[in-house]
PDB file of C-alpha atoms and ligand atoms in Angstrom:
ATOM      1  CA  UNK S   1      -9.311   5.110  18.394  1.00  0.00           C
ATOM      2  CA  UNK S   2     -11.625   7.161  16.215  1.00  0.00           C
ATOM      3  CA  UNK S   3     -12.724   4.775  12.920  1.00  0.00           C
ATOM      4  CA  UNK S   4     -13.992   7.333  11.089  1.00  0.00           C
ATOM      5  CA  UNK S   5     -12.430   8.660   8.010  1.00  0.00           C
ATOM      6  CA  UNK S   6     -11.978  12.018   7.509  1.00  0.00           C
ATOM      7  CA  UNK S   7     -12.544  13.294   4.208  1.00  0.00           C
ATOM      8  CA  UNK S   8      -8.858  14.479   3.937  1.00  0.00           C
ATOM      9  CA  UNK S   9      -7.746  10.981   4.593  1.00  0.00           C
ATOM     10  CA  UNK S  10     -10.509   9.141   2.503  1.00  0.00           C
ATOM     11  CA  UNK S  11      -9.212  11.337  -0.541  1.00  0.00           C
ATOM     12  CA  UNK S  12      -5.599   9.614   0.820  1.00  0.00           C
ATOM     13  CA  UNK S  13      -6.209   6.183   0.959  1.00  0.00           C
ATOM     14  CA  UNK S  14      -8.254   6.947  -2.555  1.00  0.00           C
ATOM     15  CA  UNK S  15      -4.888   8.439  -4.337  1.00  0.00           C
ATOM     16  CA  UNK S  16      -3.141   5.090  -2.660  1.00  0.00           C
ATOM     17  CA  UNK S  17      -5.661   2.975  -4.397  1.00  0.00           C
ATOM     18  CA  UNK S  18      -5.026   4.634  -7.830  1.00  0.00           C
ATOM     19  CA  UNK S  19      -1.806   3.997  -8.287  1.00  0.00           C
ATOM     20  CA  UNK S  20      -0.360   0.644  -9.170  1.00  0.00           C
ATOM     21  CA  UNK S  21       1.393  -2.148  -7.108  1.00  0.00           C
ATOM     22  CA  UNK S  22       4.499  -0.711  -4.700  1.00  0.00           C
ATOM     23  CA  UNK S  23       6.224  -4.380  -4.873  1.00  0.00           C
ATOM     24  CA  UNK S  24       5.263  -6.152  -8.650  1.00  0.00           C
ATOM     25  CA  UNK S  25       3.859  -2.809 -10.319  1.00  0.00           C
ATOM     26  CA  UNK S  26       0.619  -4.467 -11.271  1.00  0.00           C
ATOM     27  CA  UNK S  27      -1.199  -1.985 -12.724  1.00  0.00           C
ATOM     28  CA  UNK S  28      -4.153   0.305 -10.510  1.00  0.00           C
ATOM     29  CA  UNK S  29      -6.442   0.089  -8.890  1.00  0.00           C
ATOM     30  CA  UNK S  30      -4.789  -1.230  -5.759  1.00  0.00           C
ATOM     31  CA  UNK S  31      -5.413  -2.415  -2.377  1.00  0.00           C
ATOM     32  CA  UNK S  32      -4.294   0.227   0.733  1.00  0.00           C
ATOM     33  CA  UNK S  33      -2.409  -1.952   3.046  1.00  0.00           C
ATOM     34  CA  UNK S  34      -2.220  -0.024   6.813  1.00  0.00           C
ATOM     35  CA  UNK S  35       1.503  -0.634   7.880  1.00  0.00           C
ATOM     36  CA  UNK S  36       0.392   0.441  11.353  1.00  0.00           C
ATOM     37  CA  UNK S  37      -3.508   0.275  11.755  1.00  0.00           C
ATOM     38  CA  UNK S  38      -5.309   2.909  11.710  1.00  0.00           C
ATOM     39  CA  UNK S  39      -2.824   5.023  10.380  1.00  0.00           C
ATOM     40  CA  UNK S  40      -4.088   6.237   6.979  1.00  0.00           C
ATOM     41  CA  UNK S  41      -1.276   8.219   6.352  1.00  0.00           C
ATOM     42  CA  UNK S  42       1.175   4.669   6.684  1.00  0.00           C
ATOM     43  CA  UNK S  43      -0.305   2.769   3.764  1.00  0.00           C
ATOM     44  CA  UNK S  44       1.038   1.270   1.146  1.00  0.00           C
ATOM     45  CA  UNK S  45      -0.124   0.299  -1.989  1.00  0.00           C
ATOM     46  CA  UNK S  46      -0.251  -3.187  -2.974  1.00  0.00           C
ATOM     47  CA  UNK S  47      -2.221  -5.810  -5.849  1.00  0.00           C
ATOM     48  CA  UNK S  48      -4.463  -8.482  -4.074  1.00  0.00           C
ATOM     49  CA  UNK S  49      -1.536 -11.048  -4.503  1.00  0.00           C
ATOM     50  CA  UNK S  50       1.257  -8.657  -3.215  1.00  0.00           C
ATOM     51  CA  UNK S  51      -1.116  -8.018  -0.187  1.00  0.00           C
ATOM     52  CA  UNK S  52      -3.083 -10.883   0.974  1.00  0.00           C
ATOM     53  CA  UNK S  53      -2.100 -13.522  -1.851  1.00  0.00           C
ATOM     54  CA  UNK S  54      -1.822 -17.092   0.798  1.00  0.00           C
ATOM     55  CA  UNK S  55       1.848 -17.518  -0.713  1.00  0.00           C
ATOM     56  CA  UNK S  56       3.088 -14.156  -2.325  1.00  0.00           C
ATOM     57  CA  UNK S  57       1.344 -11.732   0.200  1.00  0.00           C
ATOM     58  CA  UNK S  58       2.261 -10.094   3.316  1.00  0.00           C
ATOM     59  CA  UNK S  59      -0.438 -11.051   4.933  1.00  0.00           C
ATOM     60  CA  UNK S  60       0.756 -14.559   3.337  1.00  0.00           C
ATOM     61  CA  UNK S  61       4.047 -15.905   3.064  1.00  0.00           C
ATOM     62  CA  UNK S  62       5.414 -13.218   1.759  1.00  0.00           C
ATOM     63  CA  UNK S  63       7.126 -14.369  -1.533  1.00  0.00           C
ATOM     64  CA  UNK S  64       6.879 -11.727  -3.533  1.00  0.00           C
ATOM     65  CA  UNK S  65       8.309  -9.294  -1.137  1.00  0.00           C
ATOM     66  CA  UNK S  66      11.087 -11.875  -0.355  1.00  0.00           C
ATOM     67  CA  UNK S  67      12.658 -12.277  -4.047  1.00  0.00           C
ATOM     68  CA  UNK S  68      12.518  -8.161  -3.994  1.00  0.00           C
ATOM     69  CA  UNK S  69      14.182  -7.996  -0.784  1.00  0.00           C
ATOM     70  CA  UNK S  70      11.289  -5.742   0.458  1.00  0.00           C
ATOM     71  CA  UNK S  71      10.193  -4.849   3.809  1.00  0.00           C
ATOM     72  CA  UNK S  72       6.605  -3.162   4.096  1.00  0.00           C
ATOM     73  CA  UNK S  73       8.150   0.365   4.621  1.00  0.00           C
ATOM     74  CA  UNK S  74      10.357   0.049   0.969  1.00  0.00           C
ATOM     75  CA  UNK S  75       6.626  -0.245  -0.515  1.00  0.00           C
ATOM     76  CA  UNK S  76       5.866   2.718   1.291  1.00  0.00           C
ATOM     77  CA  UNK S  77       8.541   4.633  -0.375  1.00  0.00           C
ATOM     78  CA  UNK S  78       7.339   3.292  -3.465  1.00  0.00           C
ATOM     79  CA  UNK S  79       3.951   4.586  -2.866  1.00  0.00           C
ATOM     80  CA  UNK S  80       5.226   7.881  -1.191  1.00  0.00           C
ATOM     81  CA  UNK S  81       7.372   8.505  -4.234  1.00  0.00           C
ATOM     82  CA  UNK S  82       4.452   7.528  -7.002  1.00  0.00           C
ATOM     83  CA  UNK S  83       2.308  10.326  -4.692  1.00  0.00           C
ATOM     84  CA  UNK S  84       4.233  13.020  -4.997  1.00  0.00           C
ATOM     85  CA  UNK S  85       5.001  12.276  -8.895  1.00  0.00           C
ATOM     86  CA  UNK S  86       1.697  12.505  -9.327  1.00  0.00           C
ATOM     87  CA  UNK S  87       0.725  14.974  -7.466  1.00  0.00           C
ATOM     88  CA  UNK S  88       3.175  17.371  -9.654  1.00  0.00           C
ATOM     89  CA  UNK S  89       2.620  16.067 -12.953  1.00  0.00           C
TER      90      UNK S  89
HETATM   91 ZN1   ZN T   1       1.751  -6.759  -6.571  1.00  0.00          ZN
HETATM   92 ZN1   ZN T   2      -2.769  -5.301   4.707  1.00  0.00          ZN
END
């Protein structure tokens, strides 16, 4: 797999960054978590705590996705939704 960025997905994963948390809505900047890696366009995104926080995280224990009842592709939607938002503001 090629793990270079392109410029059209660096400007991605940058847009993912600015917006705030997709589980707790901790304000920006924000961490781009890869729901499938290497896929840039699959990201979600997420405060350090929502992400790789040892008990809230997803990379954790996942408590703060578990009182939501949230699964990584509902942050997705989040994020997808706070994109587009944005994008026509
Ligand atoms: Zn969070
Ligand atoms: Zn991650």
């Amino acid at each position: 797999m090629n793990n270079q960025l392109s410029s059209v997905e660096r400007k991605h994963l940058e847009r993912v960054k600015s917006l705030p948390c997709s589980v707790c809505d901790d304000p920006a900047p924000s961490e781009a978590h890869h729901i499938k890696q290497g896929s840039h366009y699959l990201c979600c995104a997420l405060c350090e705590e929502c992400h790789r926080g040892s008990f809230l995280g997803w990379h954790g224990q996942k408590r703060a996705w578990a009182v939501r009842k949230m699964d990584e592709l509902d942050a997705l939607a989040i994020t997808l939704m706070r994109l587009y938002v944005k994008a026509n503001a």
